[in-house]
Short mmCIF file of C-alpha atoms in Angstrom, two decimals:
data_model
loop_
_atom_site.label_atom_id
_atom_site.label_comp_id
_atom_site.label_asym_id
_atom_site.label_seq_id
_atom_site.Cartn_x
_atom_site.Cartn_y
_atom_site.Cartn_z
CA UNK K 801 55.69 96.35 45.01
CA UNK K 802 52.21 94.99 44.32
CA UNK K 803 53.46 93.18 41.21
CA UNK K 804 54.12 90.31 43.57
CA UNK K 805 50.36 89.67 43.66
CA UNK K 806 50.02 89.19 39.91
CA UNK K 807 51.19 85.60 40.33
CA UNK K 808 48.60 83.03 41.44
CA UNK K 809 51.22 81.05 43.39
CA UNK K 810 52.06 84.19 45.39
CA UNK K 811 48.39 84.88 46.12
CA UNK K 812 48.06 81.30 47.41
CA UNK K 813 51.27 81.63 49.40
CA UNK K 814 49.99 84.78 51.13
CA UNK K 815 46.53 83.30 51.78
CA UNK K 816 47.77 79.91 53.00
CA UNK K 817 50.71 81.39 54.90
CA UNK K 818 48.67 83.96 56.78
CA UNK K 819 45.95 81.43 57.64
CA UNK K 820 48.58 79.02 58.97
CA UNK K 821 50.17 81.94 60.84
CA UNK K 822 46.86 82.81 62.50
CA UNK K 823 46.33 79.17 63.48
CA UNK K 824 49.84 78.61 64.86
CA UNK K 825 50.02 81.93 66.68
CA UNK K 826 46.67 81.38 68.40
CA UNK K 827 47.27 77.82 69.52
CA UNK K 828 50.87 78.80 70.32
CA UNK K 829 49.74 81.24 73.03
CA UNK K 830 47.93 78.42 74.87
CA UNK K 831 50.83 75.96 74.42
CA UNK K 832 53.58 78.38 75.48
CA UNK K 833 51.61 79.44 78.56
CA UNK K 834 51.34 75.75 79.51
CA UNK K 835 55.12 75.41 79.04
CA UNK K 836 54.54 73.18 76.01
CA UNK K 837 56.39 75.27 73.42
CA UNK K 838 58.17 72.16 72.13
CA UNK K 839 54.93 70.23 71.76
CA UNK K 840 54.62 71.56 68.19
CA UNK K 841 58.14 70.40 67.40
CA UNK K 842 57.40 66.93 68.79
CA UNK K 843 54.18 66.62 66.81
CA UNK K 844 55.87 67.89 63.65
CA UNK K 845 58.40 65.09 63.85
CA UNK K 846 55.68 62.52 64.46
CA UNK K 847 53.91 63.93 61.41
CA UNK K 848 57.08 63.19 59.43
CA UNK K 849 56.36 59.49 60.02
CA UNK K 850 52.80 60.12 58.87
CA UNK K 851 53.93 61.84 55.66
CA UNK K 852 56.30 58.95 54.90
CA UNK K 853 53.50 56.44 55.52
CA UNK K 854 51.19 58.43 53.21
CA UNK K 855 53.77 58.52 50.43
CA UNK K 856 54.39 54.79 50.83
CA UNK K 857 50.68 53.91 50.82
CA UNK K 858 49.97 56.47 48.07
CA UNK K 859 47.39 58.42 50.08
CA UNK K 860 47.23 62.23 50.55
CA UNK K 861 50.28 62.75 52.87
CA UNK K 862 48.62 65.53 54.90
CA UNK K 863 45.76 63.12 55.74
CA UNK K 864 48.09 60.39 57.03
CA UNK K 865 50.19 63.01 58.86
CA UNK K 866 47.01 64.34 60.48
CA UNK K 867 46.04 60.83 61.66
CA UNK K 868 49.54 60.24 63.12
CA UNK K 869 49.59 63.64 64.76
CA UNK K 870 46.14 63.35 66.39
CA UNK K 871 46.93 59.82 67.70
CA UNK K 872 50.22 61.13 69.09
CA UNK K 873 48.51 64.10 70.77
CA UNK K 874 46.03 61.77 72.48
CA UNK K 875 48.88 59.41 73.45
CA UNK K 876 50.83 62.29 75.03
CA UNK K 877 47.74 63.21 77.07
CA UNK K 878 47.33 59.54 78.18
CA UNK K 879 51.03 59.28 79.09
CA UNK K 880 50.74 62.46 81.15
CA UNK K 881 47.73 60.99 82.99
CA UNK K 882 49.96 57.95 83.71
CA UNK K 883 52.32 60.41 85.48
CA UNK K 884 54.92 60.33 82.69
CA UNK K 885 56.32 63.87 82.49
CA UNK K 886 55.02 65.85 79.52
CA UNK K 887 58.47 66.61 78.09
CA UNK K 888 59.47 62.92 78.38
CA UNK K 889 56.26 61.82 76.63
CA UNK K 890 56.95 64.28 73.80
CA UNK K 891 60.58 63.08 73.55
CA UNK K 892 59.54 59.41 73.26
CA UNK K 893 56.97 60.04 70.52
CA UNK K 894 59.25 62.56 68.80
CA UNK K 895 62.02 59.94 68.40
CA UNK K 896 59.57 57.24 67.38
CA UNK K 897 57.90 59.39 64.69
CA UNK K 898 61.19 60.51 63.18
CA UNK K 899 62.60 56.96 63.22
CA UNK K 900 59.42 55.61 61.63
CA UNK K 901 59.67 58.19 58.84
CA UNK K 902 63.29 57.28 58.14
CA UNK K 903 62.57 53.53 58.21
CA UNK K 904 59.57 53.88 55.87
CA UNK K 905 61.53 56.13 53.49
CA UNK K 906 64.47 53.71 53.34
CA UNK K 907 62.22 50.62 53.03
CA UNK K 908 60.42 52.11 50.05
CA UNK K 909 63.65 52.45 48.14
CA UNK K 910 63.46 56.19 48.20
CA UNK K 911 60.92 58.95 47.96
CA UNK K 912 63.35 61.30 49.62
CA UNK K 913 62.68 64.05 47.11
CA UNK K 914 58.95 63.91 47.88
CA UNK K 915 59.66 64.29 51.58
CA UNK K 916 61.73 67.44 51.14
CA UNK K 917 58.80 69.87 50.78
CA UNK K 918 57.43 68.61 54.10
CA UNK K 919 60.79 68.92 55.84
CA UNK K 920 61.55 72.45 54.68
CA UNK K 921 58.19 73.78 53.57
CA UNK K 922 56.93 74.67 50.12
CA UNK K 923 54.86 77.77 50.65
CA UNK K 924 55.45 78.87 47.04
CA UNK K 925 54.00 75.61 45.77
CA UNK K 926 50.77 75.38 47.79
CA UNK K 927 48.26 73.37 45.78
CA UNK K 928 44.56 74.17 45.56
CA UNK K 929 43.88 71.05 47.69
CA UNK K 930 46.31 72.28 50.38
CA UNK K 931 44.76 75.75 50.37
CA UNK K 932 41.26 74.32 50.62
CA UNK K 933 42.37 72.07 53.51
CA UNK K 934 43.87 75.05 55.36
CA UNK K 935 40.73 77.16 54.83
CA UNK K 936 38.25 74.45 55.86
CA UNK K 937 40.12 72.60 58.61
CA UNK K 938 41.98 75.68 59.82
CA UNK K 939 38.76 77.70 59.94
CA UNK K 940 37.05 74.93 61.93
CA UNK K 941 40.00 74.79 64.34
CA UNK K 942 39.89 78.56 64.91
CA UNK K 943 36.11 78.38 65.43
CA UNK K 944 36.59 75.60 68.02
CA UNK K 945 39.21 77.69 69.84
CA UNK K 946 36.89 80.70 69.83
CA UNK K 947 34.00 78.60 71.18
CA UNK K 948 35.96 77.24 74.15
CA UNK K 949 38.11 80.34 74.60
CA UNK K 950 36.96 81.31 78.11
CA UNK K 951 37.18 77.79 79.52
CA UNK K 952 40.58 77.21 77.89
CA UNK K 953 41.81 80.50 79.33
CA UNK K 954 40.64 79.57 82.84
CA UNK K 955 42.20 76.09 82.62
CA UNK K 956 45.49 77.60 81.36
CA UNK K 957 45.57 80.24 84.11
CA UNK K 958 44.65 78.13 87.13
CA UNK K 959 43.83 74.49 86.40
CA UNK K 960 42.77 73.59 89.95
CA UNK K 961 40.36 76.50 90.33
CA UNK K 962 38.94 75.78 86.88
CA UNK K 963 38.36 72.18 87.93
CA UNK K 964 36.70 73.40 91.14
CA UNK K 965 34.36 75.52 88.98
CA UNK K 966 33.15 72.39 87.22
CA UNK K 967 35.06 73.02 84.00
CA UNK K 968 35.90 69.70 82.28
CA UNK K 969 39.65 70.38 82.33
CA UNK K 970 40.81 66.95 81.12
CA UNK K 971 38.50 67.03 78.10
CA UNK K 972 39.51 70.60 77.28
CA UNK K 973 43.21 69.69 77.52
CA UNK K 974 42.64 66.78 75.14
CA UNK K 975 40.74 69.09 72.76
CA UNK K 976 43.59 71.63 72.83
CA UNK K 977 46.17 68.95 72.00
CA UNK K 978 44.09 67.62 69.11
CA UNK K 979 43.64 71.16 67.75
CA UNK K 980 47.42 71.64 68.11
CA UNK K 981 47.99 68.43 66.15
CA UNK K 982 45.74 69.67 63.34
CA UNK K 983 47.53 73.04 63.37
CA UNK K 984 50.96 71.43 63.12
CA UNK K 985 50.00 69.32 60.14
CA UNK K 986 48.36 72.18 58.27
CA UNK K 987 51.36 74.43 58.89
CA UNK K 988 53.81 71.79 57.76
CA UNK K 989 53.18 72.53 54.13
CA UNK K 990 53.85 76.24 54.72
CA UNK K 991 57.04 76.35 56.77
CA UNK K 992 58.03 72.68 56.87
CA UNK K 993 58.35 70.16 59.69
CA UNK K 994 61.68 71.51 60.88
CA UNK K 995 60.38 75.05 61.29
CA UNK K 996 56.87 74.48 62.57
CA UNK K 997 57.78 74.79 66.25
CA UNK K 998 59.32 78.23 65.73
CA UNK K 999 56.11 79.26 63.96
CA UNK K 1000 54.15 78.16 67.05
CA UNK K 1001 56.55 79.26 69.79
CA UNK K 1002 58.13 82.56 68.68
CA UNK K 1003 55.08 84.80 68.00
CA UNK K 1004 53.44 83.56 71.21
CA UNK K 1005 56.59 84.14 73.27
CA UNK K 1006 56.90 87.70 71.95
CA UNK K 1007 53.21 88.41 72.55
CA UNK K 1008 53.13 86.97 76.08
CA UNK K 1009 56.18 89.03 76.99
CA UNK K 1010 54.70 92.32 75.82
CA UNK K 1011 50.97 91.99 76.59
CA UNK K 1012 48.93 93.14 79.57
CA UNK K 1013 45.87 91.05 78.76
CA UNK K 1014 45.09 87.73 77.13
CA UNK K 1015 43.15 89.23 74.22
CA UNK K 1016 46.08 91.56 73.61
CA UNK K 1017 48.45 88.55 73.62
CA UNK K 1018 46.32 86.70 71.06
CA UNK K 1019 46.16 89.76 68.79
CA UNK K 1020 49.89 90.52 69.12
CA UNK K 1021 50.80 86.90 68.40
CA UNK K 1022 48.60 86.89 65.27
CA UNK K 1023 50.05 90.20 64.04
CA UNK K 1024 53.68 89.11 64.56
CA UNK K 1025 53.09 85.75 62.84
CA UNK K 1026 51.21 87.24 59.87
CA UNK K 1027 53.72 90.07 59.42
CA UNK K 1028 56.57 87.55 59.45
CA UNK K 1029 54.85 85.51 56.73
CA UNK K 1030 54.49 88.65 54.62
CA UNK K 1031 58.11 89.70 55.27
CA UNK K 1032 59.39 86.22 54.47
CA UNK K 1033 57.45 86.03 51.22
CA UNK K 1034 58.63 89.49 50.13
CA UNK K 1035 62.22 88.47 50.89
CA UNK K 1036 61.76 85.25 48.91
CA UNK K 1037 60.31 87.17 45.93
CA UNK K 1038 62.79 90.02 45.80
CA UNK K 1039 65.98 88.34 47.05
CA UNK K 1040 65.41 84.77 45.89
CA UNK K 1041 65.91 83.24 49.34
CA UNK K 1042 63.99 80.28 50.85
CA UNK K 1043 60.52 81.50 51.88
CA UNK K 1044 60.18 79.15 54.89
CA UNK K 1045 63.62 80.07 56.17
CA UNK K 1046 62.99 83.80 55.59
CA UNK K 1047 59.73 83.62 57.58
CA UNK K 1048 61.53 82.14 60.56
CA UNK K 1049 64.37 84.67 60.20
CA UNK K 1050 61.73 87.42 60.34
CA UNK K 1051 60.28 85.82 63.49
CA UNK K 1052 63.74 85.65 65.09
CA UNK K 1053 64.32 89.34 64.26
CA UNK K 1054 60.94 90.21 65.78
CA UNK K 1055 61.92 88.29 68.92
CA UNK K 1056 65.21 90.18 69.15
CA UNK K 1057 63.34 93.47 68.70
CA UNK K 1058 60.89 92.49 71.45
CA UNK K 1059 63.81 91.99 73.85
CA UNK K 1060 64.82 95.57 73.20
CA UNK K 1061 61.29 96.90 73.17
CA UNK K 1062 60.85 97.23 76.88
CA UNK K 1063 60.21 95.62 80.16
CA UNK K 1064 57.83 92.70 80.42
CA UNK K 1065 54.58 93.01 82.29
CA UNK K 1066 54.25 96.78 82.33
CA UNK K 1067 51.29 97.70 84.48
CA UNK W 380 19.41 73.20 104.55
CA UNK W 381 22.82 71.55 104.52
CA UNK W 382 25.16 73.18 102.02
CA UNK W 383 28.04 70.77 102.66
CA UNK W 384 28.01 67.45 104.46
CA UNK W 385 30.83 65.02 105.19
CA UNK W 386 29.83 61.62 106.57
CA UNK W 387 32.59 59.25 107.73
CA UNK W 388 34.94 60.51 105.03
CA UNK W 389 38.42 58.99 104.93
CA UNK W 390 41.28 59.92 102.63
CA UNK W 391 44.86 58.76 102.50
CA UNK W 392 47.81 59.67 100.30
CA UNK W 393 50.84 57.44 99.80
CA UNK W 394 49.80 55.17 102.66
CA UNK W 395 49.49 58.12 105.07
CA UNK W 396 46.01 58.68 106.49
CA UNK W 397 45.10 62.36 106.16
CA UNK W 398 41.42 62.17 107.08
CA UNK W 399 39.85 59.42 109.12
CA UNK W 400 36.06 59.10 109.30
CA UNK W 401 35.57 62.86 109.25
CA UNK W 402 31.96 63.95 109.74
CA UNK W 403 30.59 67.50 109.83
CA UNK W 404 28.05 69.67 108.08
CA UNK W 405 27.70 73.31 107.12
CA UNK W 406 24.22 74.84 107.01
CA UNK W 407 22.93 77.65 104.82
CA UNK W 408 24.00 81.01 106.25
CA UNK W 409 26.82 79.58 108.39
CA UNK W 410 30.21 81.30 108.55
CA UNK W 411 32.55 78.44 109.42
CA UNK W 412 36.19 79.05 110.26
CA UNK W 413 38.33 75.96 109.76
CA UNK W 414 41.50 75.76 111.84
CA UNK W 415 44.11 73.14 112.57
CA UNK W 416 47.85 72.56 112.46
CA UNK W 417 49.82 72.13 109.23
CA UNK W 418 49.11 68.78 107.60
CA UNK W 419 45.90 68.29 109.62
CA UNK W 420 43.83 67.89 106.44
CA UNK W 421 42.22 71.33 105.99
CA UNK W 422 43.14 71.79 102.33
CA UNK W 423 42.28 68.12 101.70
CA UNK W 424 38.76 68.81 102.99
CA UNK W 425 38.45 71.79 100.61
CA UNK W 426 39.72 69.76 97.65
CA UNK W 427 37.36 66.88 98.48
CA UNK W 428 34.41 69.26 98.86
CA UNK W 429 35.13 70.82 95.46
CA UNK W 430 35.47 67.47 93.70
CA UNK W 431 39.14 68.05 92.83
CA UNK W 432 40.06 64.76 94.56
CA UNK W 433 37.93 61.73 95.51
CA UNK W 434 37.56 60.27 99.00
CA UNK W 435 38.57 56.66 99.76
CA UNK W 436 35.36 56.04 101.69
CA UNK W 437 32.41 57.89 103.19
CA UNK W 438 29.90 60.27 101.68
CA UNK W 439 30.19 63.93 100.65
CA UNK W 440 27.08 65.91 99.70
CA UNK W 441 26.73 69.43 98.29
CA UNK W 442 23.35 71.17 98.51
CA UNK W 443 21.81 67.79 99.38
CA UNK W 444 23.25 65.98 96.36
CA UNK W 445 26.07 63.47 96.38
CA UNK W 446 29.31 65.22 95.28
CA UNK W 447 29.75 62.74 92.41
CA UNK W 448 26.34 63.74 91.01
CA UNK W 449 26.56 67.45 91.83
CA UNK W 450 26.73 69.63 88.72
CA UNK W 451 25.70 73.14 89.83
CA UNK W 452 29.24 74.41 90.36
CA UNK W 453 28.07 77.95 89.72
CA UNK W 454 26.62 77.88 93.25
CA UNK W 455 30.12 77.61 94.71
CA UNK W 456 32.84 80.27 94.66
CA UNK W 457 36.40 79.19 95.43
CA UNK W 458 39.32 81.35 96.52
CA UNK W 459 42.55 79.34 96.54
CA UNK W 460 45.78 80.05 98.41
CA UNK W 461 47.69 82.81 96.65
CA UNK W 462 50.36 82.40 93.94
CA UNK W 463 48.66 79.44 92.32
CA UNK W 464 49.26 81.01 88.94
CA UNK W 465 52.15 82.17 86.78
CA UNK W 466 52.91 85.80 87.69
CA UNK W 467 53.91 86.48 84.04
CA UNK W 468 50.57 85.25 82.70
CA UNK W 469 49.20 87.88 80.29
CA UNK W 470 45.75 88.34 81.83
CA UNK W 471 44.10 91.58 82.88
CA UNK W 472 42.31 91.91 86.21
CA UNK W 473 38.97 91.96 84.37
CA UNK W 474 39.82 88.79 82.46
CA UNK W 475 40.77 86.97 85.68
CA UNK W 476 37.55 88.01 87.41
CA UNK W 477 35.57 86.99 84.29
CA UNK W 478 36.92 83.44 84.62
CA UNK W 479 34.64 83.00 87.62
CA UNK W 480 31.68 83.57 85.31
CA UNK W 481 32.70 80.49 83.26
CA UNK W 482 31.17 78.23 85.91
CA UNK W 483 27.78 79.87 85.29
CA UNK W 484 28.08 79.86 81.51
CA UNK W 485 27.59 76.90 79.21
CA UNK W 486 30.56 75.77 77.14
CA UNK W 487 29.41 77.53 73.98
CA UNK W 488 27.57 80.45 75.60
CA UNK W 489 28.65 83.99 74.73
CA UNK W 490 29.76 86.52 77.35
CA UNK W 491 26.78 88.87 77.57
CA UNK W 492 26.36 92.44 78.78
CA UNK W 493 24.77 91.02 81.96
CA UNK W 494 27.88 88.89 82.55
CA UNK W 495 30.05 92.00 82.15
CA UNK W 496 27.96 93.91 84.71
CA UNK W 497 28.13 91.05 87.24
CA UNK W 498 31.92 90.88 86.87
CA UNK W 499 32.21 94.66 87.34
CA UNK W 500 30.01 94.46 90.45
CA UNK W 501 32.19 91.65 91.85
CA UNK W 502 35.32 93.73 91.20
CA UNK W 503 33.64 96.67 92.90
CA UNK W 504 32.71 94.60 95.99
CA UNK W 505 36.31 93.41 96.25
CA UNK W 506 37.50 97.01 95.87
CA UNK W 507 39.55 96.47 92.72
CA UNK W 508 37.30 97.79 89.95
CA UNK W 509 39.73 100.67 89.34
CA UNK W 510 42.45 98.10 88.55
CA UNK W 511 40.39 96.31 85.84
CA UNK W 512 42.81 97.00 83.02
CA UNK W 513 46.00 96.22 84.91
CA UNK W 514 47.96 93.00 84.32
CA UNK W 515 47.28 90.59 87.21
CA UNK W 516 51.00 89.97 87.83
CA UNK W 517 51.65 93.69 88.28
CA UNK W 518 49.45 93.90 91.42
CA UNK W 519 50.54 93.47 95.04
CA UNK W 520 49.76 90.11 96.75
CA UNK W 521 46.88 91.74 98.64
CA UNK W 522 45.38 93.21 95.46
CA UNK W 523 45.78 89.87 93.66
CA UNK W 524 43.93 88.13 96.46
CA UNK W 525 41.07 90.62 96.12
CA UNK W 526 40.89 89.86 92.40
CA UNK W 527 40.61 86.14 93.20
CA UNK W 528 37.77 86.98 95.59
CA UNK W 529 36.11 88.98 92.80
CA UNK W 530 36.54 85.94 90.54
CA UNK W 531 34.77 83.78 93.13
CA UNK W 532 31.98 86.37 93.56
CA UNK W 533 31.53 86.71 89.78
CA UNK W 534 29.66 83.40 89.67
CA UNK W 535 27.16 84.83 92.21
CA UNK W 536 27.80 81.93 94.60
CA UNK W 537 25.61 80.74 97.45
CA UNK W 538 28.59 79.07 99.12
CA UNK W 539 32.03 80.69 99.27
CA UNK W 540 35.05 78.47 100.04
CA UNK W 541 38.33 80.20 100.91
CA UNK W 542 41.57 78.31 101.51
CA UNK W 543 43.97 80.44 103.57
CA UNK W 544 43.24 83.51 101.48
CA UNK W 545 45.18 86.03 103.56
CA UNK W 546 48.65 84.46 103.45
CA UNK W 547 51.07 87.23 102.41
CA UNK W 548 48.41 89.94 102.70
CA UNK W 549 49.18 92.95 104.92
CA UNK W 550 47.23 93.64 108.13
CA UNK W 551 45.10 96.49 106.73
CA UNK W 552 44.09 94.49 103.67
CA UNK W 553 43.31 91.49 105.92
CA UNK W 554 41.01 93.63 108.07
CA UNK W 555 39.15 94.91 104.99
CA UNK W 556 38.99 91.39 103.62
CA UNK W 557 37.42 89.95 106.77
CA UNK W 558 34.93 92.83 106.86
CA UNK W 559 33.92 91.99 103.29
CA UNK W 560 33.36 88.34 104.27
CA UNK W 561 31.28 89.44 107.25
CA UNK W 562 29.14 91.64 105.01
CA UNK W 563 28.64 88.83 102.48
CA UNK W 564 27.62 86.47 105.28
CA UNK W 565 25.12 89.04 106.57
CA UNK W 566 23.57 89.05 103.10
CA UNK W 567 23.02 85.28 103.43
CA UNK W 568 26.11 83.80 101.79
CA UNK W 569 27.41 80.61 103.39
CA UNK W 570 31.16 80.80 104.01
CA UNK W 571 33.87 78.24 104.75
CA UNK W 572 37.14 79.97 105.62
CA UNK W 573 40.29 77.89 106.14
CA UNK W 574 42.76 80.00 108.06
CA UNK W 575 45.70 79.99 110.46
CA UNK W 576 44.48 83.33 111.78
CA UNK W 577 42.70 81.96 114.85
CA UNK W 578 41.94 85.44 116.16
CA UNK W 579 40.12 86.58 113.04
CA UNK W 580 38.33 83.26 112.68
CA UNK W 581 37.01 83.39 116.25
CA UNK W 582 35.87 87.02 115.81
CA UNK W 583 34.17 86.72 112.43
CA UNK W 584 32.95 83.12 112.16
CA UNK W 585 29.93 81.76 113.99
CA UNK W 586 31.24 78.18 114.00
CA UNK W 587 34.73 76.78 114.22
CA UNK W 588 35.68 73.49 112.62
CA UNK W 589 38.79 71.96 114.20
CA UNK W 590 40.65 69.64 111.90
CA UNK W 591 43.15 67.09 113.05
CA UNK W 592 42.53 64.04 110.86
CA UNK W 593 38.91 64.21 112.02
CA UNK W 594 36.64 67.28 112.32
CA UNK W 595 34.89 68.71 115.37
CA UNK W 596 32.55 71.69 115.22
CA UNK W 597 32.43 74.31 117.99
CA UNK W 598 30.44 77.45 118.61
CA UNK W 599 32.78 80.36 117.84
CA UNK W 600 31.60 82.57 120.72
CA UNK W 601 31.61 80.05 123.55
CA UNK W 602 33.87 77.21 122.49
CA UNK W 603 37.06 78.92 121.31
CA UNK W 604 39.31 77.54 124.09
CA UNK W 605 37.89 74.05 123.56
CA UNK W 606 38.33 74.43 119.79
CA UNK W 607 41.98 75.48 120.08
CA UNK W 608 42.75 72.60 122.44
CA UNK W 609 41.07 70.23 120.03
CA UNK W 610 43.00 71.50 117.03
CA UNK W 611 46.42 72.20 118.49
CA UNK W 612 46.51 69.99 121.64
CA UNK W 613 46.20 70.80 125.34
CA UNK W 614 49.69 72.33 125.55
CA UNK W 615 48.96 75.33 123.33
CA UNK W 616 49.43 78.79 124.82
CA UNK W 617 47.54 81.95 123.91
CA UNK W 618 49.49 85.17 124.14
CA UNK W 619 46.97 87.96 124.69
CA UNK W 620 48.00 91.17 122.93
CA UNK W 621 46.42 93.82 120.76
CA UNK W 622 47.48 96.19 118.01
CA UNK W 623 46.75 99.90 117.85
#
């Protein structure tokens, strides 16, 4: 079985995939608990506009996608402060980002083929630059989450009490959304824009359902996400199926298994 | 020393005046019971005092500093009304109580062994240390309320603010809860307790704050009839009874 690791592209796929899995599954726990599971999906579609803009302007597409995604995350936070419902704010930017991507792609006379890896993921073709970006930016994102972990937990559990304890809730919420934007863009290359939200939402949903503590939920989410990456890559190698699709199929199977696994919230 | 001071504070929401030129103060060591009918402005006073909302006019001071400049939130413990959180939230009792420590810790500070001991002591005082590893949503409403008290105590507060903390809590747990507050007050902690339980408030508190758009303070031992009339109007009736 270990012959899979003799190929450099597979080594990169495992390294990049598992790092992206750790990122998505960690940020996913915070987003799902705040009932923002579709936030990742919204940002992924906005990033599509960013990728198209990058391809058109001939700059590194992940960089332009990151800029679009961070601006969108801050805009969603501002719209929420203006009393626009969170799901409505995501829906508006979601449509705009997707439409922008389509308009830019059609105006350029076609770089449709270049967009495909971002839509469906190209985990088996992760470049050294992509891997380096995931290691550096992803590592920084995880470090930021670890640094503000207690305050983020308090603000997620009981926002009003956290505010009463002097925790800067608005700034922490903005930080979380920006970290989510970075996570979405980095994961795009692994599972693709269309599948990023399942990568964020499914492991977290399984973990929240089965865990008795927050640290347990974070660990379970990370294990489910990483195991699904490994399962998807093995399926891609041995059965010749799409790696991104196989990863999400593995996540869906894990979710189904979690439904059978037992009652939620066991004391 | 004044722990909390309201001076001519007004607050309105959607054109409706909730507080009008409310003035009162709470001194160090006081145990103030705050009573008043629904919609009188009790929770608004708590939210204003904690900086969650801002007053339209007037001045609010905490520990002698204007509320807008006040930054030592670790001096204040807050126990909200129950069920303010998602019952499916995956947090253990210990993790919930530890959240109270966040007010004392800097943003990047690590959770130390001392922090752990303080949280365990707070859980012990609230009588829920044995439930540390349980999921918060799996506890009874009374046990959950005790955990929220432990969370407030975990920041080692000088001033404890409780907003109707015994709603949905059974009689025995309420009795134990009020005894705990009494003991904390005896140790020097200043307490503001918002409650509909007029009987308990008049027995345990040493001052009663009556809220009905404005605030009037009364001595709990001598002014209870006056306080009730002030809060609920002259037509209120007391039905004397006792439980075995």
